[in-house]
Every structure is written in C-alpha cells, then in structure tokens.
mmCIF file of C-alpha atoms in Angstrom:
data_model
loop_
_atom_site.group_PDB
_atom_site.id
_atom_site.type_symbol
_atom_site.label_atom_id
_atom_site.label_comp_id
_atom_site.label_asym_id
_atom_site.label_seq_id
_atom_site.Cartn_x
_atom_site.Cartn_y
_atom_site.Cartn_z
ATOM 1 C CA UNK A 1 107.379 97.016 1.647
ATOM 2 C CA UNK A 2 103.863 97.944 3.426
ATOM 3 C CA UNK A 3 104.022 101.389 2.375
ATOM 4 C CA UNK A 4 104.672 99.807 -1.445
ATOM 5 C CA UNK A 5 101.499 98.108 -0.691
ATOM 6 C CA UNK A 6 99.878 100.989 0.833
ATOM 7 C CA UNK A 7 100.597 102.995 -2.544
ATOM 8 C CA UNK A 8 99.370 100.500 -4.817
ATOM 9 C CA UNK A 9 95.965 100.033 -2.637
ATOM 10 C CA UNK A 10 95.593 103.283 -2.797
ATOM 11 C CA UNK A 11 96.340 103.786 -6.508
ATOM 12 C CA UNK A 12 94.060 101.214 -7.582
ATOM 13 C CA UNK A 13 91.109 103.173 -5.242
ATOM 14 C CA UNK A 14 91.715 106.577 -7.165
ATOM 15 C CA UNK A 15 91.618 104.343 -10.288
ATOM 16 C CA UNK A 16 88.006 102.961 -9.396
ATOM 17 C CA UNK A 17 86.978 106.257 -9.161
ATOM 18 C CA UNK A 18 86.458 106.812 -13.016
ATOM 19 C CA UNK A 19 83.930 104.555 -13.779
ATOM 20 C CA UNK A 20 82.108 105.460 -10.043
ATOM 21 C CA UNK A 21 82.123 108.943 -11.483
ATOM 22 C CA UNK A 22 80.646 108.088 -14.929
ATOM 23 C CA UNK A 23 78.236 106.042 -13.306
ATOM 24 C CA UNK A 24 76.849 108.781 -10.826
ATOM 25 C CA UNK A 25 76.816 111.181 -14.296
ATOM 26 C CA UNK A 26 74.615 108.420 -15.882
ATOM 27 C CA UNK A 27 71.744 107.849 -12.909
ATOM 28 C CA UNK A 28 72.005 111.792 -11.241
ATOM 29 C CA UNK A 29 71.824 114.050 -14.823
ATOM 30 C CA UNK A 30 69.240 116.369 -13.179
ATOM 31 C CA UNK A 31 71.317 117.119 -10.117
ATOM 32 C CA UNK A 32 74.258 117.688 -11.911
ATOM 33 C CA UNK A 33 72.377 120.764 -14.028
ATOM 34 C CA UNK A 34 71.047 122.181 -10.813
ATOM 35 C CA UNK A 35 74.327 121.831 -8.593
ATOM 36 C CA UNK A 36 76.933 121.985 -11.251
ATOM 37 C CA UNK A 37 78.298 124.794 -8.864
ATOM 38 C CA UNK A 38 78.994 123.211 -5.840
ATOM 39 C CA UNK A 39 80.516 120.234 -7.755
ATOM 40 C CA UNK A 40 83.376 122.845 -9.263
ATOM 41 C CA UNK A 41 83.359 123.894 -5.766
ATOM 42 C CA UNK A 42 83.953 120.378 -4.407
ATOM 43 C CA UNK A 43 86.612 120.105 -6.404
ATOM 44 C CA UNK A 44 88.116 123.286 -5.862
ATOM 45 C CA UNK A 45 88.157 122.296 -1.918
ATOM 46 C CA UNK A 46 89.144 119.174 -2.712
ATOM 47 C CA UNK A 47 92.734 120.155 -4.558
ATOM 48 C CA UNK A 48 93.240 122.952 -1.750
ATOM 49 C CA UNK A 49 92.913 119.763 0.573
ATOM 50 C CA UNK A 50 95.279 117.595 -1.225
ATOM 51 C CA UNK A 51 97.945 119.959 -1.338
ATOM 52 C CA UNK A 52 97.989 120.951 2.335
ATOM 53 C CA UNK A 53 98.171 116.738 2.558
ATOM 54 C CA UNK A 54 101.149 116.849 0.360
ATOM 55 C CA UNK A 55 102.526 118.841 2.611
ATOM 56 C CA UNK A 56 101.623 117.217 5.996
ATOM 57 C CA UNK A 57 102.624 114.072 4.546
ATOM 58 C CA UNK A 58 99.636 112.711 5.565
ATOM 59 C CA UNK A 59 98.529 109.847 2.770
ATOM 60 C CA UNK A 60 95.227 109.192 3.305
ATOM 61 C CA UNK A 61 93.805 112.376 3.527
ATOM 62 C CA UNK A 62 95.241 113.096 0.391
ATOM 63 C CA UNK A 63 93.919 109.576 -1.291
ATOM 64 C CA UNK A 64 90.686 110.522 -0.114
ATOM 65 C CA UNK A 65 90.567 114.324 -1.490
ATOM 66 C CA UNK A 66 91.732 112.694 -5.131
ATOM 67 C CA UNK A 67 88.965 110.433 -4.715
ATOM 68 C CA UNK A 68 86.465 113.067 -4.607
ATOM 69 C CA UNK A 69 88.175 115.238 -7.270
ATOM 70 C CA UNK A 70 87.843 111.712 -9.562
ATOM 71 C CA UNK A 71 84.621 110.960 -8.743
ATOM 72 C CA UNK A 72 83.590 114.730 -8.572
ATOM 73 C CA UNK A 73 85.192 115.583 -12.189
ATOM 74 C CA UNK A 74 84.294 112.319 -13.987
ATOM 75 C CA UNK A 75 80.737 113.250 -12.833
ATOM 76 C CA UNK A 76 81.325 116.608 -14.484
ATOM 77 C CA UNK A 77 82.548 115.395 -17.774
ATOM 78 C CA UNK A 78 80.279 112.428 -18.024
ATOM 79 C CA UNK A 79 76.901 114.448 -17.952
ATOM 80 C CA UNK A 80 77.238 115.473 -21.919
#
C-alpha cells in the first residue's frame, strides 16, 4: 500500500510539471532563444538518467529526472 501511495505522489508531481514548464516558457522567452541548447541537452541527460534509474530501481531519482524532462520540454514547446 505505501509504495501505491508513493506512485501516485509521485505521478501527480510529474503531472504538475506541465503547467510549471509553460509557465517558465511564458516569464524566461529570452533565455530560452539564447540557451535553447543546453535545454535539449538537459533533456538529453535527463532520459540517459532515467533509464540507468529504471534499471537501479531506484524511484526517486527517476521521478526527479522526468521532472526535469517535463519541465525542461514543456519549456521548449511553450516558447512559440
């Protein structure tokens, strides 16, 4: 039953991370031109990250590298 409630927690975190990332594309549009780079790269590092935490089984590492691929992406796309 906790890790039920672990999952869910954790699910509803990642889910937050949409409008966060829409938000930061709204209020940061000039240092997403100049560092669109190192945002791909973020989230590049980010998905190598939460596939060695797949397989380390190790849950909130990988929570927290979705996070930043959310946030990170929905940045991204939000800019336009």
């Amino acid at each position: 039953m906790e890790e039920a409630v672990k999952l869910i927690v954790g699910v509803l975190v990642l889910l937050l991370g949409f409008p966060i990332g829409t938000f930061l594309a709204k209020t940061t549009k000039e240092e997403l031109k100049a560092y669109q780079k190192w945002f791909k790269l973020a989230i590049l590092i980010s998905a190598v990250g939460s596939l060695v935490s797949v397989i380390l089984r190790n849950d909130v590492l990988l929570f927290t590298f979705l996070f930043i691929i959310i946030v990170t992406s929905g940045s991204l796309r939000g800019r336009k």
